[in-house]
Short mmCIF file of C-alpha atoms in Angstrom, two decimals:
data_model
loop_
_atom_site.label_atom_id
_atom_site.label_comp_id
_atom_site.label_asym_id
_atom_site.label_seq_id
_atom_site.Cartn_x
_atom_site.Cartn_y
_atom_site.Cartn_z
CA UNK A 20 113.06 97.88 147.94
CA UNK A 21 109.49 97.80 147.50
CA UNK A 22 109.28 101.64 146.18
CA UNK A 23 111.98 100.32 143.84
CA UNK A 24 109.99 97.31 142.96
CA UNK A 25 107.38 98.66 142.07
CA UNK A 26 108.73 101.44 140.04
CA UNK A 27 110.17 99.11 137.90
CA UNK A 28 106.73 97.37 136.72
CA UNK A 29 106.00 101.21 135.68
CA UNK A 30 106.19 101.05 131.69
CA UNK A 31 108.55 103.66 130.31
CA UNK A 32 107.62 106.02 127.42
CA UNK A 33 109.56 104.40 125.67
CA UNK A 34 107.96 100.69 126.40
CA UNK A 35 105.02 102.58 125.00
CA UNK A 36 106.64 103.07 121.77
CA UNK A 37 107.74 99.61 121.22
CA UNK A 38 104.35 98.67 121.82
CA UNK A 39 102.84 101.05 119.71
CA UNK A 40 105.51 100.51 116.85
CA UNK A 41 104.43 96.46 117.20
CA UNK A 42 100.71 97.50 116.98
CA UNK A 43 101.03 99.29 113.74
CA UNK A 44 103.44 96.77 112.37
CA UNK A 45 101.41 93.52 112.70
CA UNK A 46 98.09 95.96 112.12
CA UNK A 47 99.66 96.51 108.37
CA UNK A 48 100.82 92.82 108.13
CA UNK A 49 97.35 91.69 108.56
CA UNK A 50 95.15 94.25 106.90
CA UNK A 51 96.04 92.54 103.17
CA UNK A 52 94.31 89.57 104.87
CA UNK A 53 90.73 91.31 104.97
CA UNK A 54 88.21 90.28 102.60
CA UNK A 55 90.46 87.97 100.31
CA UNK A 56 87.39 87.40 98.13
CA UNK A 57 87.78 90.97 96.82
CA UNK A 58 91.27 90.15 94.42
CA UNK A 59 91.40 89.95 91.20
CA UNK A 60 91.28 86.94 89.10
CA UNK A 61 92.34 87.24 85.41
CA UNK A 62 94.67 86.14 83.41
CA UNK A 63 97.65 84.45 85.09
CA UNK A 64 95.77 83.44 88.42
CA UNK A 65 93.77 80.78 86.58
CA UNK A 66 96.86 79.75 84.33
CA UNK A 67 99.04 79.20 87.14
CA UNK A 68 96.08 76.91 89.26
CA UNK A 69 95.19 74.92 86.30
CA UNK A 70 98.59 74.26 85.91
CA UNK A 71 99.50 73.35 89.61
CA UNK A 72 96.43 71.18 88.94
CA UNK A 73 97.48 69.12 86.06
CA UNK A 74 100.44 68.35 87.50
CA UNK A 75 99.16 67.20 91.00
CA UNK A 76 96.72 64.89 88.73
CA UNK A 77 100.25 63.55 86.86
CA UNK A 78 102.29 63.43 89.87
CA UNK A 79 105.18 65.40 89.02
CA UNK A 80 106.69 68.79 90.10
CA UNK A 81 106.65 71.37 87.41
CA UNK A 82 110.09 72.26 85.35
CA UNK A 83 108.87 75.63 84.15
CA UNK A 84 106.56 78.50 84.68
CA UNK A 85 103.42 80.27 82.84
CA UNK A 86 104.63 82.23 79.95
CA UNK A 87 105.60 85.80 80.40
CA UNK A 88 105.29 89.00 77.83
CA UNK A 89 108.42 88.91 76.74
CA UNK A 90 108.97 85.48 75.46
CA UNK A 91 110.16 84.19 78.20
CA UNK A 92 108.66 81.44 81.03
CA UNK A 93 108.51 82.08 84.30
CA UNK A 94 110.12 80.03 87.11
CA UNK A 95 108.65 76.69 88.39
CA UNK A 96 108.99 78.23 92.23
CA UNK A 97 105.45 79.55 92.86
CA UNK A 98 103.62 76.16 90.88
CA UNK A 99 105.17 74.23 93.51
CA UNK A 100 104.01 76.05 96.75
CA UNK A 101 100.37 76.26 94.68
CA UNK A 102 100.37 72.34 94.22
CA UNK A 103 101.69 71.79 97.57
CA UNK A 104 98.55 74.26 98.73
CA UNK A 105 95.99 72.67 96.31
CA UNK A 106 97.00 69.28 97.42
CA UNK A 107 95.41 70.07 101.04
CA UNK A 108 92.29 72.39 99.72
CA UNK A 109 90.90 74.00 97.20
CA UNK A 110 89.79 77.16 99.43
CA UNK A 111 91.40 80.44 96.62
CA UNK A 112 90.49 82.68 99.59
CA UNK A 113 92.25 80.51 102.09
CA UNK A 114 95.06 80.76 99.88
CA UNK A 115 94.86 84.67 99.03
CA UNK A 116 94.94 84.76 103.11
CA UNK A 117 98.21 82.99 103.79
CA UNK A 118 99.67 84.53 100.57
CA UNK A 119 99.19 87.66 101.95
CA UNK A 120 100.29 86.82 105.65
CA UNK A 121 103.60 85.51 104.55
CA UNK A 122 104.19 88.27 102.01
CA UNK A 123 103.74 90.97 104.48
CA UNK A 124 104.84 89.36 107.45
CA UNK A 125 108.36 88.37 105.49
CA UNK A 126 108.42 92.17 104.56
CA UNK A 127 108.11 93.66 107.62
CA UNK A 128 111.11 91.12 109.21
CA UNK A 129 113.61 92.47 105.82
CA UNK A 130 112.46 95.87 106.52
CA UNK A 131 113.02 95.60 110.19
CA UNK A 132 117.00 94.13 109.60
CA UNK A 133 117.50 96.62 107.19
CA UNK A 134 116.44 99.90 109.16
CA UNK A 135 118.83 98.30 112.06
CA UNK A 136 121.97 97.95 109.87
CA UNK A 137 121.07 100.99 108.18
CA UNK A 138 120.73 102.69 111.92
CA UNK A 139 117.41 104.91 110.60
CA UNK A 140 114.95 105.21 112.72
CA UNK A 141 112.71 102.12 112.69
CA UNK A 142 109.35 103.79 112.49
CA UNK A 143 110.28 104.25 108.92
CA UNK A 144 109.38 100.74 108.45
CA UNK A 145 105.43 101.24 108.68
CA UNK A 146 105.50 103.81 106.54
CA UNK A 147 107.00 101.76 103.76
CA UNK A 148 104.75 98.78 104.75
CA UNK A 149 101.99 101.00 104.19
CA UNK A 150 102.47 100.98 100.34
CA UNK A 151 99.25 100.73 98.40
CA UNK A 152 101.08 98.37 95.56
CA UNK A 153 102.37 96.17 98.46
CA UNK A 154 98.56 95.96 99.33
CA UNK A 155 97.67 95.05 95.97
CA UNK A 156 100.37 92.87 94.93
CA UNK A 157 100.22 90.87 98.34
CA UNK A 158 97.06 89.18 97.52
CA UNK A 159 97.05 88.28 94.42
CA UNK A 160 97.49 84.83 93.43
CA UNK A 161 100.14 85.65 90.50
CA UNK A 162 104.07 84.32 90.55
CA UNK A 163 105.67 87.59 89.94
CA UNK A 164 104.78 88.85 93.50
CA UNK A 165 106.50 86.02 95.27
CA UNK A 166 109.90 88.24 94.47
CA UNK A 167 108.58 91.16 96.84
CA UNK A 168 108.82 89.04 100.02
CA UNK A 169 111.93 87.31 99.15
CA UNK A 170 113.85 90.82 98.15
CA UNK A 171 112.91 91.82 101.54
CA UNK A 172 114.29 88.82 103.13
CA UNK A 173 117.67 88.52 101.17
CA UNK A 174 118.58 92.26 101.14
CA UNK A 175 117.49 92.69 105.00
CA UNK A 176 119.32 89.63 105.84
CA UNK A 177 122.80 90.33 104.19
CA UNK A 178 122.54 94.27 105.56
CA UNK A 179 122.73 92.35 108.97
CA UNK A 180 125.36 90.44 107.70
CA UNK A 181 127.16 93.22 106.73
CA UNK A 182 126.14 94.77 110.46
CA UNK A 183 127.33 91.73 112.36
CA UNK A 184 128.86 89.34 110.34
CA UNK A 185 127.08 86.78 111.58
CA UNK A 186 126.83 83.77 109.12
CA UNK A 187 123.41 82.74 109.46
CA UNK A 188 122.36 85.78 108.16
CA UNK A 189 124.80 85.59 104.90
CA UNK A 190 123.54 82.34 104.15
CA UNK A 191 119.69 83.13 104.51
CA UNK A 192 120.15 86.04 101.98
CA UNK A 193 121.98 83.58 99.66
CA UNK A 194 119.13 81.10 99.82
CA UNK A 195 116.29 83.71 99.32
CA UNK A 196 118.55 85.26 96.77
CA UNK A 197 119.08 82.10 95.02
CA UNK A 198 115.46 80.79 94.99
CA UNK A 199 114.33 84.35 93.34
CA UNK A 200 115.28 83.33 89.60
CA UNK A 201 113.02 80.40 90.41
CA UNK A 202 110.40 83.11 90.11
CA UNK A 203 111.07 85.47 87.79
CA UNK A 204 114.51 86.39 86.10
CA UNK A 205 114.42 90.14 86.94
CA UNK A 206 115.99 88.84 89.99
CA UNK A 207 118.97 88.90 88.02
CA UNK A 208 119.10 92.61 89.39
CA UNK A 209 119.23 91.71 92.99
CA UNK A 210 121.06 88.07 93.04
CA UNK A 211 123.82 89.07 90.45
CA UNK A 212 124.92 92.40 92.82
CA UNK A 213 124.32 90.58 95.90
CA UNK A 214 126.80 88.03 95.00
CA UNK A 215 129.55 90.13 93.28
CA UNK A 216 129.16 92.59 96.48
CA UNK A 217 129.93 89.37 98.94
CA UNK A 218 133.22 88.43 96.66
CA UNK A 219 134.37 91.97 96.89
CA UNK A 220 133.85 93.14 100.49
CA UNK A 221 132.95 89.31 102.30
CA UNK A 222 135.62 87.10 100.60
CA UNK A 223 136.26 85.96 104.39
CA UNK A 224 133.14 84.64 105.38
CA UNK A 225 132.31 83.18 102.37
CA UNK A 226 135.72 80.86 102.34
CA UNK A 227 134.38 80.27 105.97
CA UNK A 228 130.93 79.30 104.91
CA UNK A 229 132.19 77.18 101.69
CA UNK A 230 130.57 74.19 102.68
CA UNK A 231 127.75 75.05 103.44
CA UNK A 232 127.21 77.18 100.22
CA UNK A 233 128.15 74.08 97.94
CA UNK A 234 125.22 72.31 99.44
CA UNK A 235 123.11 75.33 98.62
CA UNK A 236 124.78 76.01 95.09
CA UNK A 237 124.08 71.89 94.75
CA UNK A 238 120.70 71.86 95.83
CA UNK A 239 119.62 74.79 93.77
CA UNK A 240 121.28 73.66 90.73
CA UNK A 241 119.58 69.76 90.99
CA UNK A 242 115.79 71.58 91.74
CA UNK A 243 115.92 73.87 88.52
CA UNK A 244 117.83 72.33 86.29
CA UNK A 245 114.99 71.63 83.74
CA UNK A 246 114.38 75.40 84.41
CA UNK A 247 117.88 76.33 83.47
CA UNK A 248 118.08 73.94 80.73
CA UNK A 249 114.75 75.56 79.13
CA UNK A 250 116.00 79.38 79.53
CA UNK A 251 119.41 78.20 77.70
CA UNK A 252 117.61 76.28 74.80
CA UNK A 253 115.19 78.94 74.12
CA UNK A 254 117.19 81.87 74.87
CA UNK A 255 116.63 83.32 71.12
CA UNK A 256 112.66 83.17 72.15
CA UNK A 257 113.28 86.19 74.53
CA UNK A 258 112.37 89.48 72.93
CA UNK A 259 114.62 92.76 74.28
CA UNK A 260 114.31 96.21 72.66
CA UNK A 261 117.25 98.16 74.73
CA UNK A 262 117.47 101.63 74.86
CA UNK A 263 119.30 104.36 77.57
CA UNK A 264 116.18 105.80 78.29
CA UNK A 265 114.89 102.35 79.50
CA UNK A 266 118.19 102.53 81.78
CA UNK A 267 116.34 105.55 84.16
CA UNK A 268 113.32 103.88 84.50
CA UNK A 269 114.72 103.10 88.26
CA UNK A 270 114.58 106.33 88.82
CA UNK A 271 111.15 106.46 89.32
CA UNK A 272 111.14 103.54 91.79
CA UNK A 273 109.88 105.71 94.38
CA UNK A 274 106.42 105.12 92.35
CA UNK A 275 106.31 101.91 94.24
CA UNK A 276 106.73 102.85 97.68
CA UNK A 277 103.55 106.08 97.36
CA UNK A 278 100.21 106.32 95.78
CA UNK A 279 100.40 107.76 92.35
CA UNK A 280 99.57 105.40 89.10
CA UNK A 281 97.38 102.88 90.16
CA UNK A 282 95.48 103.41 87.48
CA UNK A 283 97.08 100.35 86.00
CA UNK A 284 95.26 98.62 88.30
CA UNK A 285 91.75 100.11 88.45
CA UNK A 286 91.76 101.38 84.45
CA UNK A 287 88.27 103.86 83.71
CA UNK A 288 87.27 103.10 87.51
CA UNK A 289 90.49 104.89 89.05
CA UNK A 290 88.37 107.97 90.02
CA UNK A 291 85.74 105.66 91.66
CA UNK A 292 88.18 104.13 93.95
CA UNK A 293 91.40 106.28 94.80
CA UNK A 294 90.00 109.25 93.61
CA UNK A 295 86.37 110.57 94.76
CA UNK A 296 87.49 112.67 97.45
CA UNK A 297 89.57 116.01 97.60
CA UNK A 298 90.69 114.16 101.24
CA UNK A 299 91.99 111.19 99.20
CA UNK A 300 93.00 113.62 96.19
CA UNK A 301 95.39 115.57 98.30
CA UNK A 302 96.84 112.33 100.01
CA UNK A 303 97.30 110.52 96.50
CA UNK A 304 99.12 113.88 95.57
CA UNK A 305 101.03 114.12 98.77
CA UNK A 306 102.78 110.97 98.27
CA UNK A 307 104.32 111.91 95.00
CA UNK A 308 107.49 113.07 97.60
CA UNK A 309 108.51 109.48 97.46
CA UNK A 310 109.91 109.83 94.55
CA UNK A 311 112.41 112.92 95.28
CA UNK A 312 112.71 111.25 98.48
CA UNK A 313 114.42 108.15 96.90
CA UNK A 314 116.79 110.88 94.52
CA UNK A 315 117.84 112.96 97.76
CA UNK A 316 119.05 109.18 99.92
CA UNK A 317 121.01 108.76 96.54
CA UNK A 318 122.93 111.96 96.98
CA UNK A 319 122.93 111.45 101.20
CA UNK A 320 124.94 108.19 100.62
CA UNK A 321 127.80 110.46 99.67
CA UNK A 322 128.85 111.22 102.84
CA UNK A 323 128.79 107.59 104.47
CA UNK A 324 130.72 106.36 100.72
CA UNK A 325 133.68 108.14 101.38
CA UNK A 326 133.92 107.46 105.13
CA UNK A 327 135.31 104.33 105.39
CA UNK A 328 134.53 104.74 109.77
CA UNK A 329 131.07 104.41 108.42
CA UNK A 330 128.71 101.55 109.92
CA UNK A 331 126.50 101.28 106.92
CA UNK A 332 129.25 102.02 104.41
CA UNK A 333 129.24 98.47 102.59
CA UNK A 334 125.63 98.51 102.84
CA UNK A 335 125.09 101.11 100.87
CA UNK A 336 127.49 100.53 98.18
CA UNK A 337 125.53 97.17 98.10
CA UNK A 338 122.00 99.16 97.95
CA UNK A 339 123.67 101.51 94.87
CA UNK A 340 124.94 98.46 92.95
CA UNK A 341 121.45 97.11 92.83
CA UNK A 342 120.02 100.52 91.97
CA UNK A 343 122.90 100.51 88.69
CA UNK A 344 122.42 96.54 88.56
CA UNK A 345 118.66 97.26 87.35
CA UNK A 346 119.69 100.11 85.29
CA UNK A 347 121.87 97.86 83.30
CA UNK A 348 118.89 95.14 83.47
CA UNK A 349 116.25 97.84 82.48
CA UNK A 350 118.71 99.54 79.46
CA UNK A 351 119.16 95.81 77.89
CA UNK A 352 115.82 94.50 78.16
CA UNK A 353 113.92 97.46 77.43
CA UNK A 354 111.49 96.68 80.39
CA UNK A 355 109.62 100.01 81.58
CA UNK A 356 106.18 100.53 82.58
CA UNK A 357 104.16 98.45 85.32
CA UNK A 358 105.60 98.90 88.93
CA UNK A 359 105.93 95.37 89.32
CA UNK A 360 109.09 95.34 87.46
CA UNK A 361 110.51 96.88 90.43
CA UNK A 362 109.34 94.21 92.66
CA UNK A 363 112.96 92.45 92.99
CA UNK A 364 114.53 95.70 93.95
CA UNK A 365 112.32 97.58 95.54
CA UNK A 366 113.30 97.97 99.26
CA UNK A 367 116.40 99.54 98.33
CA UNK A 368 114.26 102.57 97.55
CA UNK A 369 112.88 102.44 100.48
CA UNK A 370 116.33 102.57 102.14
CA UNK A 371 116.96 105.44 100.30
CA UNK A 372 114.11 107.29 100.99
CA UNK A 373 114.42 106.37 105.17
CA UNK A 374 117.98 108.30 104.29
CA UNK A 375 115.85 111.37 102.92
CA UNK A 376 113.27 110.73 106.30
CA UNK A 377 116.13 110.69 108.81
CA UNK A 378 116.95 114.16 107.43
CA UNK A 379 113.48 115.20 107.80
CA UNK A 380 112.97 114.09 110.86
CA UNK A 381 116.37 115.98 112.08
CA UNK A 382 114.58 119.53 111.71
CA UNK A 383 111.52 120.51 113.56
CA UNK A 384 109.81 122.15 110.49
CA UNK A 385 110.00 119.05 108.08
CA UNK A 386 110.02 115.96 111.18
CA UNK A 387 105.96 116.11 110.20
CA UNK A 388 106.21 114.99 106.42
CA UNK A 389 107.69 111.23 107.16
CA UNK A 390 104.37 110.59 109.34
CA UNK A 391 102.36 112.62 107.26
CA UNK A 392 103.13 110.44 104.18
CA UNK A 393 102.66 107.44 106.22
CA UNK A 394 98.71 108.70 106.92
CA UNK A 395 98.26 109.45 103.48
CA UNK A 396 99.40 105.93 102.09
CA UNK A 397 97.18 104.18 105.07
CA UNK A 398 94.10 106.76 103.90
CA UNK A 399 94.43 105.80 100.12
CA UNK A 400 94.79 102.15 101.43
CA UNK A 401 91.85 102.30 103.16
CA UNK A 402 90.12 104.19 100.60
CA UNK A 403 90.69 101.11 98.07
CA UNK A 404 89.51 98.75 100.77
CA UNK A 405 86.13 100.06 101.22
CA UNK A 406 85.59 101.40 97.37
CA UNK A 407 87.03 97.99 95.61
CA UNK A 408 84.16 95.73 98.16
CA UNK A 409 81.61 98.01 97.47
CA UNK A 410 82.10 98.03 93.36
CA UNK A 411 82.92 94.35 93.20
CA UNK A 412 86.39 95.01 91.61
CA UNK A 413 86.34 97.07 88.56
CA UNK A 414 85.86 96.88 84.83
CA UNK A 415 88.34 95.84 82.43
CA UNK A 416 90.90 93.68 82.28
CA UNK A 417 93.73 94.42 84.76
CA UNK A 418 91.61 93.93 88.11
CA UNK A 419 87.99 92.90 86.29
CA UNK A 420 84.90 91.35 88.78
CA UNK A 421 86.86 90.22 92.47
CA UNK A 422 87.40 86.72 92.83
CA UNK A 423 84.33 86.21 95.57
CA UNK A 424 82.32 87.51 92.47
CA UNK A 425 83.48 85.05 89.84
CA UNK A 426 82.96 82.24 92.07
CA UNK A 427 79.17 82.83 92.85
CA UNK A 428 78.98 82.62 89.22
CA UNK A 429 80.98 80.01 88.58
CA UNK A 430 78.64 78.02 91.00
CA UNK A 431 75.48 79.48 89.45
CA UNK A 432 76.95 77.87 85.85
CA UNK A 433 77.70 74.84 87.33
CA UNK A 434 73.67 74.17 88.72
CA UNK A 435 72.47 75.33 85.11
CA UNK A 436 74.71 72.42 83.27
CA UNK A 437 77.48 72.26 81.36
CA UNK A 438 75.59 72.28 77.61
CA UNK A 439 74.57 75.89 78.31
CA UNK A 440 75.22 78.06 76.32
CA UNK A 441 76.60 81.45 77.72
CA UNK A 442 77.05 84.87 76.00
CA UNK A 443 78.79 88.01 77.65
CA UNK A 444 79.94 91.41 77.49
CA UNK A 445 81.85 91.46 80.37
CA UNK A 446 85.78 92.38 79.21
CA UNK A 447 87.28 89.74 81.32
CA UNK A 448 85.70 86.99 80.82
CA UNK A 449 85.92 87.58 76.58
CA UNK A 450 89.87 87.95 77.34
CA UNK A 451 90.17 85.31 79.57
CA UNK A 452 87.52 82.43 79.54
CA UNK A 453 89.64 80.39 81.32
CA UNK A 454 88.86 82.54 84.76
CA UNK A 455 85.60 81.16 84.64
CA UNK A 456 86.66 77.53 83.72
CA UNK A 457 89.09 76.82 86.59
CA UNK A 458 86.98 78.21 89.14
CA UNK A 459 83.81 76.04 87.82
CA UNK A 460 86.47 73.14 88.16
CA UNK A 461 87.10 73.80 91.71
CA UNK A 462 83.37 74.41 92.14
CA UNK A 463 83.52 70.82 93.54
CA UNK A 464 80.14 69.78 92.33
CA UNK A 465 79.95 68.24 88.69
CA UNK A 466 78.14 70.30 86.50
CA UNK A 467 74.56 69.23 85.41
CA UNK A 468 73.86 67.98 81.86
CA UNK A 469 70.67 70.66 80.92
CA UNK A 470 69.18 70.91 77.38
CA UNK A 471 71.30 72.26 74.67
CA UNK A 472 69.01 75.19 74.29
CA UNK A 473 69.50 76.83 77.75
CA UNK A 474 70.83 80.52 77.03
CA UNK A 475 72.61 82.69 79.83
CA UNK A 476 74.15 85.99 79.75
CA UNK A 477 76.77 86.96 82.20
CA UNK A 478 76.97 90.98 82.58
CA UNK A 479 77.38 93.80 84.63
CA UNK A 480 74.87 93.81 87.15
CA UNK A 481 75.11 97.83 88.51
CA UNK A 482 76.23 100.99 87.77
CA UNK A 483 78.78 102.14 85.05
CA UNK A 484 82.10 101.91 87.98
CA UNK A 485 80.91 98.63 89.05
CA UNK A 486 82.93 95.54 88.34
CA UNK A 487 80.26 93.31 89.76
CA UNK A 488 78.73 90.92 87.18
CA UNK A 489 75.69 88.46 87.43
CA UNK A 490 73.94 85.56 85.35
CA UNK A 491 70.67 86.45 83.58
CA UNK A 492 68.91 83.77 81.69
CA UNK A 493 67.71 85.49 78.53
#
């Protein structure tokens, strides 16, 4: 018995591995949580604080959104968790760190449903949490990113639905599904499928859960209904130029899930911080297989389609309607471009890809590129880490001086008075003064009245990469 015993408090190999798989898990989760000083702040950031503001200071919720580019506002979801947050503090890095948190920590539990009813191997998971755009967009303080954590949610939670047909599960995708065109209506590509999918192949278990979705229906309907009311009214404000060839842009959805393009972040100072290596060159390049990874799980779902003894049958047919869901979405709107528009949608690329990984993985000569593609997202990550802290963001106007940055001169404006007058040359804050304004608002000491004549320049304080600015009296 004792022999027994005691071989039994022996950890297995495989204890190991759900140790180690935990490890790297929460290591990811928590890494967008470093140094939240070092985000951007821009355009929208500042828009949507003032905003969440102003309304705190008129005690009401807000009905609508900030504006988007194409005419039309976004939802009134993320103003409300920002005035909920700037009701207990002020702290932008405080809230960069719990943004990021929940985002990636929300991610990793969609993911983690969605490997299971997809039966793939679950170390695929890490690999897709190591994204350098789910990096990015996890910390910034913008609305549009709010979708990424919720798609993960809803389209994990109904694949284990689908898995178990367990009801809890249908009605948390609902609800996650249903509070995403509070954010942004590209959810339209995820909500609409999600839905039709459940009247098709779940007519059952929705008749069961009937009541409890009337409630949810209800409740949505009451909490954006000056939302809803806005979009309708001011529909013809909404500006669409359609075309097929914006119908393939999901083809390239694999962008999202590797390393290539984030120029659109970083602009001129791309080389400086994902580039300035061949190590980091070859690793950028490397993860340009995402994207015929995504097209090959497209044509692997053939075999599981026309089985109907399949396990993760429905699931897939539900992944593939969102794929042609955002086509259709894509092809009317005309929306191509910035990866974000795939933020909605995007972990059903990564299920297709795991599809293209447990292939991989299956032969001994090509079971090294899934891991190998997982070191060469976590080496650009880390590359962006060190290079974005040591610049002090970037120049231009998609990342610009880091948040941390901007608020050291915020405070610096705020001792030298309000009357002064400032001049810059810094891109940013000519684009978007009201960066600067906001964060000297939140300063939380009242700026001093000076004489009228006091002159200050804000500019770049180093060398020609650097995003880092500082005050000079002149």
């Amino acid at each position: 018995m004792e022999a027994t015993s005691h071989a039994e408090r022996i950890p297995s190999s495989q204890s190991y591995t759900h140790y180690a798989w935990w490890a790297v898990v929460l290591a990811l989760c928590f890494c967008p949580t470093l140094l939240p000083g070092d985000v951007p702040w821009i355009n929208d950031e500042p828009n949507l604080v003032i905003n969440a503001l102003r309304l705190n200071q008129a005690h009401r919720f807000a009905e609508l959104g900030i504006e988007g580019s194409v005419g039309v506002r976004y939802g009134p979801a993320p103003t409300w968790l920002y005035q909920g947050f700037l009701a207990l503090s002020r702290d932008l890095e405080l809230l960069v760190v719990l943004r990021a948190a929940i985002t990636m920590v929300g991610c990793a539990i969609g993911l983690m449903w969605l490997a299971r009813a997809l039966r793939v191997n679950r170390w695929f998971v890490p690999i897709t949490l190591a994204s350098p755009y789910l990096w990015l967009y996890s910390r910034g303080i913008w609305d549009n990113t709010f979708l990424i954590p919720l798609a993960a949610l809803s389209i994990g939670a109904y694949a284990e639905f689908l898995s178990h047909r367990r009801r809890t599960f249908l009605l948390l995708a609902m609800t996650c599904a249903l509070v995403m065109p509070l954010v942004h209506l590209m959810a339209l590509a995820l909500v609409v499928p999600l839905f039709l999918h459940a009247a098709i192949f779940a007519r059952g278990d929705l008749w069961r859960a009937r009541y409890p979705m009337l409630v949810l229906i209800g409740a949505w309907l009451v909490i954006g209904h000056g939302y809803f009311i806005w979009q309708i009214n001011n529909h013809s404000l909404i500006k669409t130029s359609g075309n097929l060839v914006a119908g393939t842009f999901p083809f390239i959805g694999g962008r999202w899930l590797s390393a290539i393009s984030l120029d659109e972040f970083f602009q001129d100072s791309y080389r400086e911080v994902v580039s300035n290596s061949i190590v980091l060159d070859i690793g950028r390049s490397f993860t340009v297989l995402m994207l015929p990874a995504v097209w090959v799980g497209m044509i692997l779902t053939r075999d599981d389609l026309k089985s109907r003894a399949s396990e993760r049958r429905e699931a897939l047919i539900f992944i593939l309607m969102i794929v042609g869901a955002q086509m259709l979405l894509n092809g009317v709107t005309g929306a191509v471009g910035p990866a974000h528009y795939f933020n909605a949608t995007w972990p059903v690329f990564a299920a297709l890809s795991w599809l293209t990984f447990e292939r991989l993985v299956a032969f001994r000569w090509t079971r090294w590129i899934p891991a190998a593609l997982g070191l060469s997202l976590v080496l650009v990550v880390g590359a962006i880490i060190v290079r974005i802290h040591q610049l002090g963001g970037t120049r231009g106007n998609a990342y610009g001086p880091t948040l941390a940055n901007q608020i050291e001169i915020a405070h610096a404006l705020n001792q030298y008075g309000a009357d002064a007058r400032i001049r810059t040359n810094v891109t940013n804050f000519q684009q978007f003064p009201q960066g600067l304004a906001v964060l000297r608002m939140l300063d939380g000491q009242p700026a001093r009245t000076t004489r009228a004549d006091t002159a200050l320049t804000i500019d770049y304080a180093a060398g020609p990469a650097s995003g880092r600015v500082a005050l000079f009296p002149r």
